Amino acid sequence: MTSTSSWISPSTRTELIEDLVSGVDRYNPSNVGILEDYLYHQIRSEEYDCLANLAILKLYQFNPDLYNPDVVINILIKALTASPLPDFNLCISLLDERPVNATLDEPDPLPSILPILKDLHNLLYRCRFPAFWEIYHSEQLEALRDNYTVECVGFENAVRAVVIRAVQATFTRISSERLASYLDLTGADLNSYVQNLGWTVDSSTSVVSVPPNPDNQIESTVVQETIALPQLTKVISHAALKA
Amino acid sequence: MAQQRANLWNAEDLEDDVDLSLAIGNYGQNGHYEDAHMQQPQIDESTLIAMQQHMAQQAAFAQIPDVVKGFIVHFHQAVLNNNLAEITVAYESGWNKYTEKFYAKTEWPEAEIIAPLVNEDPIFLILYRELYYRHVYSRLQPNIDDRFHSYENSCELFNYLLNSDGPVQLELPEQWLWDIIDEFIYQYQNFCSWRSKVKSKTDDEILMLADGGPVWSSYSVLNVLYSLMQKSRINEYIAAQREGKSAEEIGEIVGEYGQRPLYRMLGYFSIIGLLRVHVLLGDFTLALKVMENVELNQKSPFTRVTACHVTTYYYVGFCYIMLRRYPDAIRTFVTILNFIMRMRQYHTRSYQYDQISKTADRMYALFAVCNALSPTRLDDNIANIAKERYGEQYAKMARGGPEALPAFEELFLYACPKFISANAPPYDDPAALSALLTPSSPSDSPSEAASAQTDATHRHLELFLADVAAQAPVPTLRSFLKLYTSLDAKKLANFLDADEEEMVQELMVMKQASRSLSRVPGTEGNLLEGQVITTSDLNFVINENMVHIAESTVGRRYAGWFIKNTERTQKIFDDLRNTPLPVPKASGPGGSHASSGGEQQQQHQQQKGPRTGGQKVAWGGVKVA
């Protein structure tokens, strides 16, 4: 990702959603259903639209009656894999404190899941990838996996995309072993994943080469000053006056 | 209005407010309120009370100093005549002067009492109350009646502006228009944080808050701001201006409201107001999104109101911090801090100077925070002032390690906006309310319990500190990497006394921290737009287990120094040349022309050249030739 344009307005966003995101209609509580449907569409089809999801949270913020914990959790799961962009934090910022809600039919799952998601986000943001997978697969997170992430198509691959962003910026070559621990993949899975990226594995040393990109090319440079004409305007015009 | 508001789903909110004003009236007027409580059914008694009130009003009227009466009459006349110059004088100097003299510690006379002075002019009375309540908020402690009434008065003002037959003919100074919007949001924020403190409420207050309805609700505040923006078609106006349309075309586009400066300015100030409200509510992307048509530069006519200009940059800069876009935040703060410095000589005289310099001080703190997270050499001057003011904290933040976090926390809490929660505690639900008041576990100290305002602030603080903590190892890693061009990862881990695998992961964090989204300088438009840039002069890459390091250095800069000194020399040269030589008798003819334009003066001097004595010929002669 090198610019924000697809984040501000993903190509998959429909005109209807665009109107809701950019117009005053975003405050209309009766539109929350449209945005929630759009969220579930994102979850099924590996799309992502942060601003549209923030619009849902905004409606929840202003209309506590609309609050649906499952939607909030799904939004946070989607935002998790946007790291290192601040999406996850932006979502949390909109979650106002709410008194324990008695009107829900079932107990609110968010208070117990929120700290888990924050931990997962923290591990991803701090590039602690092996630890992320360990905790993600742990028994305590069974509820999160079975009830939520399993529904979110491609969640694990989205986490791997976070890994790849960090690795390709930092490494020119990386051992298969290390990469495997970051990606939570082994053997043939790892090989095919790496091949799909267009990366190559040295069969004798099993070291993976990361193709050059703007972030893993380093060069010592000396920045020389450049003088723009406008800087000299005063000096030159003064000289011209004399002539 | 009906047409415009039809597409605003909650248009009825504003109308509710009007209806509600009646309900509020019952609470507000002390007479009625007491009546209800004291259960005094006899008509006689209430007539008596009314008479007593009348007499009390007369007595209160008699107590107003004559100069103040005169001031109010004069002020009213200026407003009636739409005389901007006189309104400005009354507003900026008269009001403050008499506040200091007579009302430093008490309220101004109530609007009802001074009403006879202004022929009961309802519009002037609304404006008067606007000032009255603002004074209460800034100098005294507003009680719940003041809070409800100031809301009611704001609604009356905005109803008058938005729902009259066509645009109103009123004209007000720009500064006052800004203050109206600014104060409206301030009172909203103040109300929300006061409301969130459940513990200190009396039973009566809880009762009133339970029935409060839309009083200072987020929806009603947003509704006012959006209505003003739509009415004035300010976004269309800005777009048309940018496209260089002619005055007639613009007039056509913005319609009868947008053509009037009052609406145009209110529309613009409402955009800035929205920016602020969204930040207070923790919506940093939406805050920047409402600004998408506004160009952040110093040339726009909207920058004439300095307080607005400063507010804009403060909130935009803060949004960038929360979006982890530290270079953008730095650039934003540097721009406005330089502006404030240049303007200092003018606005020390303004009554808003205090407020502006406080905001500036908070921006220096935020600048120090950003600079620690993303070191830059954008502006040494600003950096030096920031280090002067927050040197101790800056040193800790830049060094990283365990002492850094408390320093970040201190400056963040000092400089962050006063965040609010959108919703009230459950005043209408006694059970939930009492649950809120009793600490959930015995370990909770009572002071920690149930203060949603601190909760909002702490929620943002916690997020920010988590970001900062993630970057904590960076300064140390950096200081080691700087010493090498290549280094084995294991060796580096040994130096740091760290686990090699963990350290490699920290190196990835370091890499991540050295990249940031940033607006491309020179481009205008959407503030959310940006591209990834490198923010660090130290770059590295890991080849299996070997870390290779490359540093970008900035060559010595000569040009700036030479240009500055050339210009200085030229100025000295000009000054010298324009100074008449001391002539023994009679002042030189040059002196009398000193005020004329530079060029003319030069010619004058040149003609004069040969006539004056010795040394001057040397250069005078060259020029003539």
PDB file of C-alpha atoms in Angstrom, chain B residues 333-334 336-342 344 357 360-368 371 379-394 411:
ATOM      1  CA  PHE B 333       1.914  22.438  13.965  1.00  0.00           C
ATOM      2  CA  VAL B 334       5.003  24.068  12.473  1.00  0.00           C
ATOM      3  CA  ILE B 336       0.571  27.466  12.632  1.00  0.00           C
ATOM      4  CA  LEU B 337       3.199  28.004  15.312  1.00  0.00           C
ATOM      5  CA  ASN B 338       5.191  30.093  12.867  1.00  0.00           C
ATOM      6  CA  PHE B 339       2.027  31.976  12.013  1.00  0.00           C
ATOM      7  CA  ILE B 340       1.338  32.662  15.681  1.00  0.00           C
ATOM      8  CA  MET B 341       4.865  33.860  16.183  1.00  0.00           C
ATOM      9  CA  ARG B 342       4.639  36.261  13.266  1.00  0.00           C
ATOM     10  CA  ARG B 344       2.246  37.946  17.979  1.00  0.00           C
ATOM     11  CA  SER B 357      -1.119  31.328  23.480  1.00  0.00           C
ATOM     12  CA  ALA B 360       0.051  27.341  21.051  1.00  0.00           C
ATOM     13  CA  ASP B 361       1.653  25.984  24.179  1.00  0.00           C
ATOM     14  CA  ARG B 362      -0.263  22.737  23.846  1.00  0.00           C
ATOM     15  CA  MET B 363       0.818  22.503  20.228  1.00  0.00           C
ATOM     16  CA  TYR B 364       4.450  22.867  21.252  1.00  0.00           C
ATOM     17  CA  ALA B 365       3.869  19.919  23.573  1.00  0.00           C
ATOM     18  CA  LEU B 366       2.294  17.882  20.775  1.00  0.00           C
ATOM     19  CA  PHE B 367       5.114  18.900  18.481  1.00  0.00           C
ATOM     20  CA  ALA B 368       7.609  17.566  21.019  1.00  0.00           C
ATOM     21  CA  ASN B 371       9.231  14.876  17.085  1.00  0.00           C
ATOM     22  CA  ASP B 379      11.974  23.690  11.467  1.00  0.00           C
ATOM     23  CA  ASP B 380      14.811  24.127  13.931  1.00  0.00           C
ATOM     24  CA  ASN B 381      13.335  27.280  15.337  1.00  0.00           C
ATOM     25  CA  ILE B 382      10.082  25.652  16.447  1.00  0.00           C
ATOM     26  CA  ALA B 383      11.983  22.561  17.585  1.00  0.00           C
ATOM     27  CA  ASN B 384      14.190  24.696  19.806  1.00  0.00           C
ATOM     28  CA  ILE B 385      11.259  26.437  21.436  1.00  0.00           C
ATOM     29  CA  ALA B 386       9.542  23.082  22.019  1.00  0.00           C
ATOM     30  CA  LYS B 387      12.702  21.688  23.585  1.00  0.00           C
ATOM     31  CA  GLU B 388      13.060  24.769  25.711  1.00  0.00           C
ATOM     32  CA  ARG B 389       9.551  24.397  27.104  1.00  0.00           C
ATOM     33  CA  TYR B 390       9.423  20.616  27.365  1.00  0.00           C
ATOM     34  CA  GLY B 391      13.116  19.786  27.483  1.00  0.00           C
ATOM     35  CA  GLU B 392      12.887  17.316  30.315  1.00  0.00           C
ATOM     36  CA  GLN B 393       9.996  15.372  28.831  1.00  0.00           C
ATOM     37  CA  TYR B 394      11.469  15.550  25.366  1.00  0.00           C
ATOM     38  CA  LEU B 411       2.230  15.716  27.547  1.00  0.00           C
TER      39      LEU B 411
END
